[in-house]
XYZ file of N, CA, C and O in Angstrom:
428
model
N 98.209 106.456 44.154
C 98.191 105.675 45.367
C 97.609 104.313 45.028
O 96.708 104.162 44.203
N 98.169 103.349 45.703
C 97.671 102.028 45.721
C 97.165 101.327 46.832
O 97.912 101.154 47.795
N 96.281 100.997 46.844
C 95.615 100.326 48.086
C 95.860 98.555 47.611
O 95.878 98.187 46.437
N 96.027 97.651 48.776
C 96.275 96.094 48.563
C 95.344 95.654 49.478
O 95.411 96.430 50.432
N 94.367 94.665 49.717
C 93.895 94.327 50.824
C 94.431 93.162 50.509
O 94.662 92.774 49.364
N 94.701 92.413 51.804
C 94.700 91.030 51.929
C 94.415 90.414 53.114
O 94.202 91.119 54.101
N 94.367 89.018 53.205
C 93.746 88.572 54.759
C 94.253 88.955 56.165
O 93.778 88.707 57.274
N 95.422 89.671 55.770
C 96.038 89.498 57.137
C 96.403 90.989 57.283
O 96.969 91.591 58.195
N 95.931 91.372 56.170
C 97.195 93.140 56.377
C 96.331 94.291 55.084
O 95.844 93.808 54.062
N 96.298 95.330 55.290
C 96.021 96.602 54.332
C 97.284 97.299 53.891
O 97.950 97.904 54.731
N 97.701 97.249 52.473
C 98.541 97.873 51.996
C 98.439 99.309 51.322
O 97.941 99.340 50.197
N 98.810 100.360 51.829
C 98.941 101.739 51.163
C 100.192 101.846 50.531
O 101.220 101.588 51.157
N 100.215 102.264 49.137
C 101.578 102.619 48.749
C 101.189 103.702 48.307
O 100.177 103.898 47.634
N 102.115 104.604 48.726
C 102.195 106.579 47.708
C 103.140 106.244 46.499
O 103.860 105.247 46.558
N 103.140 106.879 45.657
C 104.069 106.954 44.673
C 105.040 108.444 44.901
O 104.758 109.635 45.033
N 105.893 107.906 44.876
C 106.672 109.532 44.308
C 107.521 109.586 46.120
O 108.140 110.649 46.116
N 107.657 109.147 46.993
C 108.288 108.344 48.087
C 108.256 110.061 49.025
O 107.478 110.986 48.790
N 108.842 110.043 49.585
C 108.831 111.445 50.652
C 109.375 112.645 50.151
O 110.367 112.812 49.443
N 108.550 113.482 50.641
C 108.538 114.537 49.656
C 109.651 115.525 50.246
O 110.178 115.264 51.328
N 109.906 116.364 49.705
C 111.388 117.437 49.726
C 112.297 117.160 50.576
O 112.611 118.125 51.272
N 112.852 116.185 50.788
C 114.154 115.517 51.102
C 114.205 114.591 52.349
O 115.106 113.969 52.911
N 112.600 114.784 52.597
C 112.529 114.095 54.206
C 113.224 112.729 54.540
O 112.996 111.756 53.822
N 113.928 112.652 55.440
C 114.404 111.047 55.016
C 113.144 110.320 56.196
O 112.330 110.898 56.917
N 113.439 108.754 55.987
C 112.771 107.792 56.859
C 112.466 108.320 58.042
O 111.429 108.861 58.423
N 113.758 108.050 58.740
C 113.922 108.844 59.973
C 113.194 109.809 60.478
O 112.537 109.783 61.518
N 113.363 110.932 59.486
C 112.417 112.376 60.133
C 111.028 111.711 59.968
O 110.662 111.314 61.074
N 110.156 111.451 59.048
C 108.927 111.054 59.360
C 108.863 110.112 60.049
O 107.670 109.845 60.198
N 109.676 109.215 60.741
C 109.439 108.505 61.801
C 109.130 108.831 63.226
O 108.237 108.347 63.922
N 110.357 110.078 63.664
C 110.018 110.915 64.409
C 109.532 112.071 64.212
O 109.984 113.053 64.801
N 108.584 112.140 63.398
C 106.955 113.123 63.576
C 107.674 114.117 62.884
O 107.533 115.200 63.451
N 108.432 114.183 61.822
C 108.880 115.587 61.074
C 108.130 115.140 59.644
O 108.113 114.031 59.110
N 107.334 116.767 59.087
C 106.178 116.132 58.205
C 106.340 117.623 57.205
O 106.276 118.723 57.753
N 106.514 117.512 55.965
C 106.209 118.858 54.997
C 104.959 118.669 54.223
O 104.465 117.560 54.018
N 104.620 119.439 53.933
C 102.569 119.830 53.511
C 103.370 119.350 52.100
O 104.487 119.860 52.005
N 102.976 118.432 50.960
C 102.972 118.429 49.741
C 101.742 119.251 49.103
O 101.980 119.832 48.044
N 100.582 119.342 49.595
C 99.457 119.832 48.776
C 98.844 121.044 50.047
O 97.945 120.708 50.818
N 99.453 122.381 50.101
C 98.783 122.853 50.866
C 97.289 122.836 50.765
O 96.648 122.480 51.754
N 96.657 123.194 49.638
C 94.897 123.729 49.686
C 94.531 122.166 50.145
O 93.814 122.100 51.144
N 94.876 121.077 49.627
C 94.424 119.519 50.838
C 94.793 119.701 51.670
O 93.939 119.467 52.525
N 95.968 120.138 52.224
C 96.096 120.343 54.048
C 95.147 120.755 54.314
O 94.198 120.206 54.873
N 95.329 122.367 53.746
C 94.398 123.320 54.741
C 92.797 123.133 54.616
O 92.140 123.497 55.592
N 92.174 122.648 53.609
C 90.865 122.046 53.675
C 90.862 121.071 54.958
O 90.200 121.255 55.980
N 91.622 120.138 54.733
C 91.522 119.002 56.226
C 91.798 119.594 57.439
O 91.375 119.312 58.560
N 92.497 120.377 57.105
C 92.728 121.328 58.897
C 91.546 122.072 59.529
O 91.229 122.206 60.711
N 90.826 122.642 58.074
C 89.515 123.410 58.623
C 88.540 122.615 58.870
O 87.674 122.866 59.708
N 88.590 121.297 57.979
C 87.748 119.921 58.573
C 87.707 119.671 59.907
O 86.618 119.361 60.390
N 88.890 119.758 60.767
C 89.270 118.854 62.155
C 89.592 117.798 61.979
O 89.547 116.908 62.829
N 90.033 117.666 60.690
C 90.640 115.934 60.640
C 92.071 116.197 60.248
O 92.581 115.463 59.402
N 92.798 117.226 60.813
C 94.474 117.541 61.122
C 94.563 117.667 62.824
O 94.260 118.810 63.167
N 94.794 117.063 63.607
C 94.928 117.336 64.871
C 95.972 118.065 64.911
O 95.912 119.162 65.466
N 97.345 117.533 64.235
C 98.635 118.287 64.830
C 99.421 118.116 63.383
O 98.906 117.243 62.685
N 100.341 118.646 62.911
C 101.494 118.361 61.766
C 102.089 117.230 62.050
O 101.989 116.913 63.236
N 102.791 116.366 61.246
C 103.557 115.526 62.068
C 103.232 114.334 62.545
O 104.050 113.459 62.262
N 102.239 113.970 63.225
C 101.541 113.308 64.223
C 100.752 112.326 63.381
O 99.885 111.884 64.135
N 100.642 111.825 62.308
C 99.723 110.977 61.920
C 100.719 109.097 61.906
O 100.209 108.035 62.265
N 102.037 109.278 61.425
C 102.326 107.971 61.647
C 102.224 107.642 63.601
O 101.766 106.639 64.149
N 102.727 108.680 64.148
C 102.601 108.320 65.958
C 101.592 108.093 66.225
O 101.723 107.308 67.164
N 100.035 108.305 65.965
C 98.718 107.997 66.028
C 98.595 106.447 65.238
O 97.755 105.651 65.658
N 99.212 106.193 64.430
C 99.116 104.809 63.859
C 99.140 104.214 64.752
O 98.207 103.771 65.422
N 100.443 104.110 64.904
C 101.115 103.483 66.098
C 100.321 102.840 67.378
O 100.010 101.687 67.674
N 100.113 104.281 68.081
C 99.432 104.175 69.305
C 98.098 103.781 68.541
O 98.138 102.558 68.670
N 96.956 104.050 67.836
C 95.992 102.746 67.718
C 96.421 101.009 67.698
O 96.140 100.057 68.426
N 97.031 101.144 66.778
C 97.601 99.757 66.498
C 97.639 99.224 68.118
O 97.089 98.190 68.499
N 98.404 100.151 68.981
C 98.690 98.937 70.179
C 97.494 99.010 70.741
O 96.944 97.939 70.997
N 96.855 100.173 71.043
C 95.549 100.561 71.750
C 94.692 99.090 71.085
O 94.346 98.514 72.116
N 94.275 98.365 70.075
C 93.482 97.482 69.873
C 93.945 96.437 70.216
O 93.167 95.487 70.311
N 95.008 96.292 70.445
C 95.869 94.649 70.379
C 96.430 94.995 68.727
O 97.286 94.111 68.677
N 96.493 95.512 67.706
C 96.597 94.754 66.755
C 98.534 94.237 66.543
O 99.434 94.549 67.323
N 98.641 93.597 65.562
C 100.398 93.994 65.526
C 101.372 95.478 64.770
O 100.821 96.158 63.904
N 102.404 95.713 65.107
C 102.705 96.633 64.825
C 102.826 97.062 63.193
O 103.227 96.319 62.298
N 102.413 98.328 63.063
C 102.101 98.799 61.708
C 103.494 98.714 60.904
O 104.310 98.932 61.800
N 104.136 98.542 59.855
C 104.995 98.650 58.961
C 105.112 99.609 58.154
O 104.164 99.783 57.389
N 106.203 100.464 58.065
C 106.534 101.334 56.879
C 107.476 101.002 56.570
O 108.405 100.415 57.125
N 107.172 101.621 54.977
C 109.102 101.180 54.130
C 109.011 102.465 53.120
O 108.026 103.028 52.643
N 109.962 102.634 53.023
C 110.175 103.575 51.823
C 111.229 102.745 50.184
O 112.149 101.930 50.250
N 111.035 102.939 49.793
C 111.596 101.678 48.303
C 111.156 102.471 47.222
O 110.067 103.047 47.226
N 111.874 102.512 46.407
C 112.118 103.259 44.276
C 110.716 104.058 44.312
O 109.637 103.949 43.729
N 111.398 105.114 45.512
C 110.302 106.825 45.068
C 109.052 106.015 45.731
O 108.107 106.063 44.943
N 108.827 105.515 46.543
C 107.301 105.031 47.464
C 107.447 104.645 48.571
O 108.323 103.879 48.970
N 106.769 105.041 49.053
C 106.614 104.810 50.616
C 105.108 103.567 51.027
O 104.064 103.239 50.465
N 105.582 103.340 51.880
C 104.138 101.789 51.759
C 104.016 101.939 53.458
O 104.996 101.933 54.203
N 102.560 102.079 53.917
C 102.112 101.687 55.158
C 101.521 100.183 55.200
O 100.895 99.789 54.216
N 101.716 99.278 56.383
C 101.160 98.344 56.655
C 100.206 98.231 57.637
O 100.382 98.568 58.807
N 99.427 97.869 57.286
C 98.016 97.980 58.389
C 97.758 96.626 58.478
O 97.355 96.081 57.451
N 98.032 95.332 60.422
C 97.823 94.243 60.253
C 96.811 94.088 61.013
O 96.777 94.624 62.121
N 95.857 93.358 60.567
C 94.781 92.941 61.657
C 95.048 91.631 62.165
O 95.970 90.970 61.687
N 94.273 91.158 63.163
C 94.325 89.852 63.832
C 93.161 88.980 63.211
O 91.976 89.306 63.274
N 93.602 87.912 62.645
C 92.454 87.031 61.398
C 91.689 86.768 62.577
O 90.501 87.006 62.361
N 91.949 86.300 63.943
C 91.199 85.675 64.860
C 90.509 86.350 66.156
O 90.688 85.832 67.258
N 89.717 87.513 66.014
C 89.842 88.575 66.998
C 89.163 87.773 68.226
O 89.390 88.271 69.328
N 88.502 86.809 68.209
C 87.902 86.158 69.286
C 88.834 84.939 69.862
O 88.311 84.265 70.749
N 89.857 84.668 69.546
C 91.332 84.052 70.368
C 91.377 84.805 71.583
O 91.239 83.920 72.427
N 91.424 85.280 71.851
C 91.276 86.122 73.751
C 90.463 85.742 74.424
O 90.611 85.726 75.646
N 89.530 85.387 73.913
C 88.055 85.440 74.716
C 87.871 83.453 75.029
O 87.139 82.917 75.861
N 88.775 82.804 74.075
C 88.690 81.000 74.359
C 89.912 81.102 73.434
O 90.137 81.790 72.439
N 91.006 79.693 74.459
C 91.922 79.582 73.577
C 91.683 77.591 72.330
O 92.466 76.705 71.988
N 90.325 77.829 72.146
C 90.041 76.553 71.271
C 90.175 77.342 70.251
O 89.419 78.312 70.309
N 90.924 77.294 69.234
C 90.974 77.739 67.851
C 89.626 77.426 67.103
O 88.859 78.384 67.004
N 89.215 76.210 66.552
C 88.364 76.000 66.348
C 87.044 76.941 67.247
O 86.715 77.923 66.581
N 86.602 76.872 68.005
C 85.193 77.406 68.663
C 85.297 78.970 68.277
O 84.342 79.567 67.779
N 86.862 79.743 68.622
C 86.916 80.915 67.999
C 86.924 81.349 66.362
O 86.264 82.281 65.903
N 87.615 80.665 65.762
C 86.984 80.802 64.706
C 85.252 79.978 64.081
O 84.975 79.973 62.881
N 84.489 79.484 64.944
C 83.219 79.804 64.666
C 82.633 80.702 64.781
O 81.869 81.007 63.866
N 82.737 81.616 66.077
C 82.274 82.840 66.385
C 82.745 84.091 65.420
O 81.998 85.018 65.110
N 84.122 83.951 65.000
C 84.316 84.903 64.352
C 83.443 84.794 62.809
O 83.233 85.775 62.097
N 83.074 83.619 62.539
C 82.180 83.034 61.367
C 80.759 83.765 61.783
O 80.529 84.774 61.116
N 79.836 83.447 62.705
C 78.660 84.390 63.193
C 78.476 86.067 62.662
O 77.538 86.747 63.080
């Protein structure tokens, strides 16, 4: 796995792209196969598996739940890549002077 940070966005890439034939599609709409059961089932007995399936639709719905912009996936040569974007200016809502908001976000 590869992690990217950059100013505007968090990059995850998996290697080895979706596992036993899943296409885009099905993991888009919440269809999900266990690659590593004993890591599933450890995280399931954790409580950090709510449901099968359900983890890109939870992206999602955070992403809008904060304001942020919408998350990105791609699948490309055996990898799959999540995009995670934040807002450089989270205090733009609160005054629309660019300047004064990015001081505060400086604080």
């Amino acid at each position: 796995m590869q992690v990217a940070i950059y100013d505007d966005r968090l990059e995850v890439t998996s290697p080895g792209g979706l596992y036993n034939g899943l296409t885009y599609e099905e993991v888009m709409n919440g269809h999900s196969k266990i690659r590593n059961k004993g890591i599933a089932n450890i995280f399931s007995q954790m409580g950090l598996v709510e449901a099968w399936g359900s983890g890109i639709k939870r992206i999602l719905n955070a992403a809008e739940e904060y304001g942020l912009p919408k998350p990105g996936f791609q699948e490309f040569d055996n990898m799959f890549r999540v995009e995670l974007f934040r807002n450089l200016f989270p205090m733009m809502e609160e005054s629309g002077d660019i300047g004064e908001a990015s001081e505060k976000y400086r604080e």
